[in-house]
């Protein structure tokens, strides 16, 4: 598979992943009732949820950048 094809596939997968991840993070926040927790707990949840997507996205970007 060429790098150009991997970048096309990876871009589409990354956009879908981020959209699904955002919806999932919001659903988890509702189920855990994060908005009713203390301010610190709410902050920690949103910081963690806001940064956790970077790990799989980085792996996908690493795969997209592999040479032919």
PDB file of C-alpha atoms in Angstrom:
ATOM      1  CA  UNK A   1       0.000   0.000   0.000  1.00  0.00           C
ATOM      2  CA  UNK A   2       1.382   3.371  -0.930  1.00  0.00           C
ATOM      3  CA  UNK A   3       1.828   6.183   1.546  1.00  0.00           C
ATOM      4  CA  UNK A   4      -0.716   8.254  -0.344  1.00  0.00           C
ATOM      5  CA  UNK A   5      -3.358   5.548   0.060  1.00  0.00           C
ATOM      6  CA  UNK A   6      -2.532   5.136   3.764  1.00  0.00           C
ATOM      7  CA  UNK A   7      -2.915   8.893   4.255  1.00  0.00           C
ATOM      8  CA  UNK A   8      -6.323   8.888   2.570  1.00  0.00           C
ATOM      9  CA  UNK A   9      -7.565   5.937   4.612  1.00  0.00           C
ATOM     10  CA  UNK A  10      -5.989   7.281   7.798  1.00  0.00           C
ATOM     11  CA  UNK A  11      -7.544  10.711   7.377  1.00  0.00           C
ATOM     12  CA  UNK A  12     -11.014   9.247   6.974  1.00  0.00           C
ATOM     13  CA  UNK A  13     -10.544   6.881   9.925  1.00  0.00           C
ATOM     14  CA  UNK A  14      -9.139   9.683  12.092  1.00  0.00           C
ATOM     15  CA  UNK A  15     -12.100  11.977  11.417  1.00  0.00           C
ATOM     16  CA  UNK A  16     -14.559   9.180  12.198  1.00  0.00           C
ATOM     17  CA  UNK A  17     -12.618   8.135  15.293  1.00  0.00           C
ATOM     18  CA  UNK A  18     -12.570  11.649  16.746  1.00  0.00           C
ATOM     19  CA  UNK A  19     -16.303  12.088  16.150  1.00  0.00           C
ATOM     20  CA  UNK A  20     -17.147   8.748  17.775  1.00  0.00           C
ATOM     21  CA  UNK A  21     -14.707   9.366  20.631  1.00  0.00           C
ATOM     22  CA  UNK A  22     -16.230  12.765  21.388  1.00  0.00           C
ATOM     23  CA  UNK A  23     -19.729  11.285  21.527  1.00  0.00           C
ATOM     24  CA  UNK A  24     -18.515   8.436  23.718  1.00  0.00           C
ATOM     25  CA  UNK A  25     -16.724  10.820  26.103  1.00  0.00           C
ATOM     26  CA  UNK A  26     -19.898  12.889  26.425  1.00  0.00           C
ATOM     27  CA  UNK A  27     -22.006   9.776  27.069  1.00  0.00           C
ATOM     28  CA  UNK A  28     -19.596   8.582  29.758  1.00  0.00           C
ATOM     29  CA  UNK A  29     -19.718  12.026  31.390  1.00  0.00           C
ATOM     30  CA  UNK A  30     -23.509  11.869  31.492  1.00  0.00           C
ATOM     31  CA  UNK A  31     -23.576   8.327  32.892  1.00  0.00           C
ATOM     32  CA  UNK A  32     -21.001   9.179  35.557  1.00  0.00           C
ATOM     33  CA  UNK A  33     -22.818  12.465  36.271  1.00  0.00           C
ATOM     34  CA  UNK A  34     -19.570  14.381  36.032  1.00  0.00           C
ATOM     35  CA  UNK A  35     -21.345  17.736  36.127  1.00  0.00           C
ATOM     36  CA  UNK A  36     -22.612  16.935  39.642  1.00  0.00           C
ATOM     37  CA  UNK A  37     -19.146  15.990  40.944  1.00  0.00           C
ATOM     38  CA  UNK A  38     -16.726  18.382  42.565  1.00  0.00           C
ATOM     39  CA  UNK A  39     -15.035  20.966  40.405  1.00  0.00           C
ATOM     40  CA  UNK A  40     -11.691  19.183  40.636  1.00  0.00           C
ATOM     41  CA  UNK A  41     -13.172  15.819  39.623  1.00  0.00           C
ATOM     42  CA  UNK A  42     -14.933  17.447  36.684  1.00  0.00           C
ATOM     43  CA  UNK A  43     -11.729  19.175  35.596  1.00  0.00           C
ATOM     44  CA  UNK A  44      -9.722  15.953  35.839  1.00  0.00           C
ATOM     45  CA  UNK A  45     -12.294  14.022  33.814  1.00  0.00           C
ATOM     46  CA  UNK A  46     -12.377  16.567  31.008  1.00  0.00           C
ATOM     47  CA  UNK A  47      -8.586  16.899  30.918  1.00  0.00           C
ATOM     48  CA  UNK A  48      -8.192  13.115  30.761  1.00  0.00           C
ATOM     49  CA  UNK A  49     -10.966  12.682  28.200  1.00  0.00           C
ATOM     50  CA  UNK A  50      -9.590  15.571  26.167  1.00  0.00           C
ATOM     51  CA  UNK A  51      -6.102  14.091  25.966  1.00  0.00           C
ATOM     52  CA  UNK A  52      -6.793  10.355  25.803  1.00  0.00           C
ATOM     53  CA  UNK A  53      -7.664  10.383  22.089  1.00  0.00           C
ATOM     54  CA  UNK A  54      -4.096  11.450  21.262  1.00  0.00           C
ATOM     55  CA  UNK A  55      -2.636   7.954  21.861  1.00  0.00           C
ATOM     56  CA  UNK A  56      -4.635   6.077  19.187  1.00  0.00           C
ATOM     57  CA  UNK A  57      -4.492   9.087  16.860  1.00  0.00           C
ATOM     58  CA  UNK A  58      -0.706   9.147  17.192  1.00  0.00           C
ATOM     59  CA  UNK A  59      -0.504   5.447  16.356  1.00  0.00           C
ATOM     60  CA  UNK A  60      -2.673   6.015  13.296  1.00  0.00           C
ATOM     61  CA  UNK A  61      -0.564   8.975  12.166  1.00  0.00           C
ATOM     62  CA  UNK A  62       2.602   6.907  12.686  1.00  0.00           C
ATOM     63  CA  UNK A  63       1.105   4.222  10.414  1.00  0.00           C
ATOM     64  CA  UNK A  64       0.151   6.835   7.814  1.00  0.00           C
ATOM     65  CA  UNK A  65       3.732   8.211   7.693  1.00  0.00           C
ATOM     66  CA  UNK A  66       5.502   4.891   7.100  1.00  0.00           C
ATOM     67  CA  UNK A  67       7.489   4.983   3.869  1.00  0.00           C
ATOM     68  CA  UNK A  68       6.408   2.916   0.878  1.00  0.00           C
TER      69      UNK A  68
END
